[in-house]
Each structure stands twice: as structure tokens, then as C-alpha cells.
Short mmCIF file of C-alpha atoms in Angstrom, two decimals:
data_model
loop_
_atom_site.label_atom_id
_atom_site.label_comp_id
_atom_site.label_asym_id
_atom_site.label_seq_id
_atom_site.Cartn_x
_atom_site.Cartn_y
_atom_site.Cartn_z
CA UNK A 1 -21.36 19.43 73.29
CA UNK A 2 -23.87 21.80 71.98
CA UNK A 3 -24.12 23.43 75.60
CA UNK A 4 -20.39 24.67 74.91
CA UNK A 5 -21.41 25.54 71.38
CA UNK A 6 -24.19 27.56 72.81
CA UNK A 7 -22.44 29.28 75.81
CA UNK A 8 -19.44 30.21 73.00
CA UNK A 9 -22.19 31.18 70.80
CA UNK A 10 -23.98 33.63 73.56
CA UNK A 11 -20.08 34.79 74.55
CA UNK A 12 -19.93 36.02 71.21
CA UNK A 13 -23.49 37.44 70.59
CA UNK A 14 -23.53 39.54 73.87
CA UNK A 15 -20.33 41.48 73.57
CA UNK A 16 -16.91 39.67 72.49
CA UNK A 17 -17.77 40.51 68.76
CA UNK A 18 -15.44 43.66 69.11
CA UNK A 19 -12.15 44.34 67.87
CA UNK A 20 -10.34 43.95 64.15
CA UNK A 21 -10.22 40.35 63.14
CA UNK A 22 -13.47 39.18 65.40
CA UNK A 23 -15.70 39.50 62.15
CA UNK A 24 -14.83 35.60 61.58
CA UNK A 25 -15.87 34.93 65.07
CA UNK A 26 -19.30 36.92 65.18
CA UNK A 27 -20.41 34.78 61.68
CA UNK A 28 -19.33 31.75 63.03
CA UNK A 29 -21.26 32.59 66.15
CA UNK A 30 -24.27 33.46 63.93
CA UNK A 31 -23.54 30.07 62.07
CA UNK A 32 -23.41 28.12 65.30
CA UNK A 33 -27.10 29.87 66.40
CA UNK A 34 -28.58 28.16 63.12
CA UNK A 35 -26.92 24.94 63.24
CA UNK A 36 -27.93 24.60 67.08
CA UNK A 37 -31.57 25.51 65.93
CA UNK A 38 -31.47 22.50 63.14
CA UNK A 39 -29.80 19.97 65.01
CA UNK A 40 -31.52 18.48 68.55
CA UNK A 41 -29.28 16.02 70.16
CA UNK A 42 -32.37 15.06 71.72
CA UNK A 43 -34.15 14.09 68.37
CA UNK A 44 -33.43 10.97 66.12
CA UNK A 45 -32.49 12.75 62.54
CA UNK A 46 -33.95 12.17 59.15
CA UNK A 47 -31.10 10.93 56.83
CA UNK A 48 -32.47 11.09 52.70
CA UNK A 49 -30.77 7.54 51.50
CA UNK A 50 -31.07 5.95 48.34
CA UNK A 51 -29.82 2.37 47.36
CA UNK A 52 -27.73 2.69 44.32
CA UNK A 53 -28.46 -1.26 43.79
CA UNK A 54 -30.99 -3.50 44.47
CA UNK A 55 -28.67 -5.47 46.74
CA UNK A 56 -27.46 -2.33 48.98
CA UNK A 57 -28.21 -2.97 52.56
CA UNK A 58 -29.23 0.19 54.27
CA UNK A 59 -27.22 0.98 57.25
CA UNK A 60 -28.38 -0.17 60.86
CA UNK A 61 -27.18 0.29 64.44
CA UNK A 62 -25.82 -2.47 66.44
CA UNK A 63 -27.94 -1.35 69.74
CA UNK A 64 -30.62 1.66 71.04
CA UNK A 65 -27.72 3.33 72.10
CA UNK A 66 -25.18 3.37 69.33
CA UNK A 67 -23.48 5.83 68.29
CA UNK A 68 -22.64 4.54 64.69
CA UNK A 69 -24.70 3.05 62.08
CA UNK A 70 -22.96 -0.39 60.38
CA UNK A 71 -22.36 0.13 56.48
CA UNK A 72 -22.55 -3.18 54.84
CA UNK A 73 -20.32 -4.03 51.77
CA UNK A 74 -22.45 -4.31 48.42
CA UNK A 75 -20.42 -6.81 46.37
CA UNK A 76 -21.49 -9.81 43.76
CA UNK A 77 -18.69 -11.73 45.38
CA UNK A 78 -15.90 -12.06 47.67
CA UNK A 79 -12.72 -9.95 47.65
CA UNK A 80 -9.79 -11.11 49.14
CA UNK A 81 -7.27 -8.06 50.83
CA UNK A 82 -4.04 -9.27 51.28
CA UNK A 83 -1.57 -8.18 53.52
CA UNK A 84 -1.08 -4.28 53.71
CA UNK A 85 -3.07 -3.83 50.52
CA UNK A 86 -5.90 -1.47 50.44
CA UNK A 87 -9.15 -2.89 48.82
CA UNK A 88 -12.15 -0.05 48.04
CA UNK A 89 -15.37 -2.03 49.20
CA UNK A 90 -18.31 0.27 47.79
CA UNK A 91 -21.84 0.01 50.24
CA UNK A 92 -23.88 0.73 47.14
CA UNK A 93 -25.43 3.77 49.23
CA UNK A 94 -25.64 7.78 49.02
CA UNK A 95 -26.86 9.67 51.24
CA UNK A 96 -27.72 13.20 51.63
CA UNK A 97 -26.71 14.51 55.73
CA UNK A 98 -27.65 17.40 57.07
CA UNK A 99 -26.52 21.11 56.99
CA UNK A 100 -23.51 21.84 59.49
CA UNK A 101 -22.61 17.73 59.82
CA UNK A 102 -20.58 15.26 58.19
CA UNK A 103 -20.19 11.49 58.24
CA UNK A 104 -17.16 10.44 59.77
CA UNK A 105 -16.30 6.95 59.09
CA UNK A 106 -14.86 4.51 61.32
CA UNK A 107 -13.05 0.98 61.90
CA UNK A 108 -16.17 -1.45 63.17
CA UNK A 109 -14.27 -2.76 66.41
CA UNK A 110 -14.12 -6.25 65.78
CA UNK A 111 -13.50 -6.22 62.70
CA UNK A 112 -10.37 -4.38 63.79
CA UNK A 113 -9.83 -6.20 66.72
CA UNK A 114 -10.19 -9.98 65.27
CA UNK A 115 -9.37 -9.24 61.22
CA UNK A 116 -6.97 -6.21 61.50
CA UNK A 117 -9.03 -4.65 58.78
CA UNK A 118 -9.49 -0.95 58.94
CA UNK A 119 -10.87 2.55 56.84
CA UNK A 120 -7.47 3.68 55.38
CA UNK A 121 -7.50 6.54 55.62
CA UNK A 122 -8.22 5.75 59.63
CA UNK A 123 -11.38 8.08 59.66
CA UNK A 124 -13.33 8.71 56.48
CA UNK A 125 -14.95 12.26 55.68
CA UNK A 126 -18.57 12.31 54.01
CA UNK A 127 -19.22 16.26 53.47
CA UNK A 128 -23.01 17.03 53.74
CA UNK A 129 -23.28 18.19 49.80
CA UNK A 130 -21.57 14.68 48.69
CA UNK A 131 -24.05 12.69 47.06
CA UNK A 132 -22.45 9.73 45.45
CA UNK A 133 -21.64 6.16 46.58
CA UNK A 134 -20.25 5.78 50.02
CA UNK A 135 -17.04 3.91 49.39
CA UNK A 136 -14.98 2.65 52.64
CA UNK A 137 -11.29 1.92 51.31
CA UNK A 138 -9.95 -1.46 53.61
CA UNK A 139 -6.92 -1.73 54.37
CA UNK A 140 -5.19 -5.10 55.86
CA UNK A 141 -2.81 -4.58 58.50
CA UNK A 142 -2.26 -8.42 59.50
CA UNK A 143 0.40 -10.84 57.87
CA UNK A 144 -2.87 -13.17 56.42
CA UNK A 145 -5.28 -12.37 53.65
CA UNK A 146 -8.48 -11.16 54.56
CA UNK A 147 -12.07 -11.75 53.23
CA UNK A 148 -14.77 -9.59 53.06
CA UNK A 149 -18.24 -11.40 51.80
CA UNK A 150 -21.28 -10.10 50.33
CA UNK A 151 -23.23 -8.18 53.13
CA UNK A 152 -20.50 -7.94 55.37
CA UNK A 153 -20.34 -5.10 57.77
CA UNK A 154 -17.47 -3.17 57.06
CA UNK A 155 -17.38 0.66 58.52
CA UNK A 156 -19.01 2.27 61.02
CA UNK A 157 -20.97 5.81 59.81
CA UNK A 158 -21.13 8.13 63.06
CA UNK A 159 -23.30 11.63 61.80
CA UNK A 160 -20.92 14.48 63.33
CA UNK A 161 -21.89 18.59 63.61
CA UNK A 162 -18.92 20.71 62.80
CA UNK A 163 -17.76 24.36 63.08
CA UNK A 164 -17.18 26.11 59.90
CA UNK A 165 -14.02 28.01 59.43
CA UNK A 166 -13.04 31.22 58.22
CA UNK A 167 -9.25 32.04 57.51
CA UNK A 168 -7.91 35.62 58.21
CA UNK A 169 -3.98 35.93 57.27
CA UNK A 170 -2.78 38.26 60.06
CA UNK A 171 1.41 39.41 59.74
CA UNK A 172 2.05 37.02 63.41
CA UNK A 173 -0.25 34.86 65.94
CA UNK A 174 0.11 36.06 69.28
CA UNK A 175 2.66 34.46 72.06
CA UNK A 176 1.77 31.80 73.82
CA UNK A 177 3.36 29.64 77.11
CA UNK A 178 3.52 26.49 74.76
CA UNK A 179 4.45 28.67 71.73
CA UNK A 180 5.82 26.39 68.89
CA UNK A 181 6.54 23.57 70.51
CA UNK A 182 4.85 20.37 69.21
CA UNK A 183 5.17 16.10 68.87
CA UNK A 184 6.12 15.29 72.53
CA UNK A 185 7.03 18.89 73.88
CA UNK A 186 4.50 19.27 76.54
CA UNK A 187 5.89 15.44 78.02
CA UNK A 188 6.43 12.08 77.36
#
């Protein structure tokens, strides 16, 4: 991913920064350059965490080659989700990510799979500046109530780079094959 980040990046640097309008693109180029420079997909990355309790579990991966870390639920007792209800199960964590990433938060498989309980909001958003409790809100999508126990693993945190935007209002966006066409125009 980064390779595409850095060829866009070196597009930009060595001669598409012309033209009104490309200001946007020429930062976000410069912004890419110094979040490639911070962040090697190559090395494991520090996360700052600090257990809000003395019961918080800090988060661990399921295998060498995970991609997600397993948030565990930090609750004095059980808490029952019934059917289509929506339960906020805190992990009594915080955590402070780096610069130019977020934590995106995700259904643990099985738990999907075999309980029907997922994040929902489907993916959760943990900007880099947020420093309170990481809270994943359950929702139960089966017909049966649900139980989540002390120490349960409940969410999956996956740490996730991101481009930073810049919004230019222009008077029209420029015509394109697909044009406006949207939910199910391009096929079935």
C-alpha cells in the first residue's frame, strides 16, 4: 500500500503540482512523504496504552500474523444483549496511536459467525488524538439473547494509515463516463 502512496507521492513532487486547485494535492503529497517516513510496514509499532482499571486486559493478537489485536470486555459482571439491542461493552483501555493512523474496529469473526454479535456501527473509528476509553457498542442481530462475560473478547482493533483531506468548493466536477450514476448502475 505504501508503494502506491509513495509512487502518488513522487507523481506529485516531480511535476503534477501545477495548475489552480492542485495546492490540496501538493500538501497532501508533502503529508504523505512524512507519514511514509513515520510509519514502516516492516516494523512492529509502539502503541502508548494505559489500563483505565486494574482489571483491563491489554489487547493481544490471535497469531504472528494477525492483522488485528483482540479487545477484551472490562466488566464486573455479565451483560445480557437481547435481540437487536445494542449493549456499549467498555475495554477499560485508551490508547494513544500514531500520527496519520486510526483504529478501525471490527466484528471478531466468530463471534459474528457463532453469536451474531457485532460493532454497531459495523466498523468503529478511533482518531489518533482520542484518548479516552475504547468503548465497542454490541449489537445482537440473532432472535436469542446474548452474553458477554468478564474478559470476553469482543472487537477486533486493526491500526490503519490514512490520507488526510482537504476540501476545495469548485462551481462543477468535471464529466466523467460513469458520471452520476450510483447503487447498482455500473451492473447487477
Amino acid at each position: 500500500m505504501f508503494g502506491l502512496i509513495a509512487g502518488l507521492s513522487a507523481m506529485f513532487v516531480t511535476g503534477a503540482c501545477i495548475g489552480v486547485g492542485m495546492t490540496a494535492l501538493c500538501n497532501a503529497s508533502s503529508t504523505l512523504d512524512n507519514m511514509e517516513e513515520n510509519w514502516n510496514m516492516k516494523k512492529m509499532q509502539d502503541i502508548l496504552i494505559e489500563k483505565l482499571t486494574d482489571t483491563a486486559t491489554i489487547p493481544t493478537k490471535g497469531s504472528s500474523e494477525a492483522a488485528g489485536v483482540d479487545l477484551y470486555a472490562n466488566i464486573d459482571k455479565e451483560i445480557s444483549i437481547k435481540p437487536h439491542e445494542t449493549k456499549k461493552i467498555g475495554t477499560g483501555v485508551a490508547m494513544k496511536l500514531p500520527e496519520g493512523t486510526f483504529g478501525a474496529i471490527f466484528a471478531r469473526s466468530g463471534l459474528a459467525t457463532k453469536n451474531g454479535l457485532r460493532p454497531a456501527n459495523c466498523v468503529g473509528v478511533c482518531d489518533s488524538d482520542y484518548r479516552g476509553e475504547y468503548i465497542v457498542p454490541l449489537h445482537n442481530d440473532t432472535e436469542e439473547i446474548q452474553v458477554i462475560k468478564p474478559g470476553d473478547r469482543i472487537a477486533q482493533l486493526v491500526l490503519t494509515p490514512y490520507i488526510p483531506m482537504n476540501f476545495i468548493e469548485v462551481k462543477e466536477l468535471e464529466e466523467t463516463e460513469r458520471g452520476t450514476g450510483g447503487f447498482g448502475s455500473t451492473g447487477e
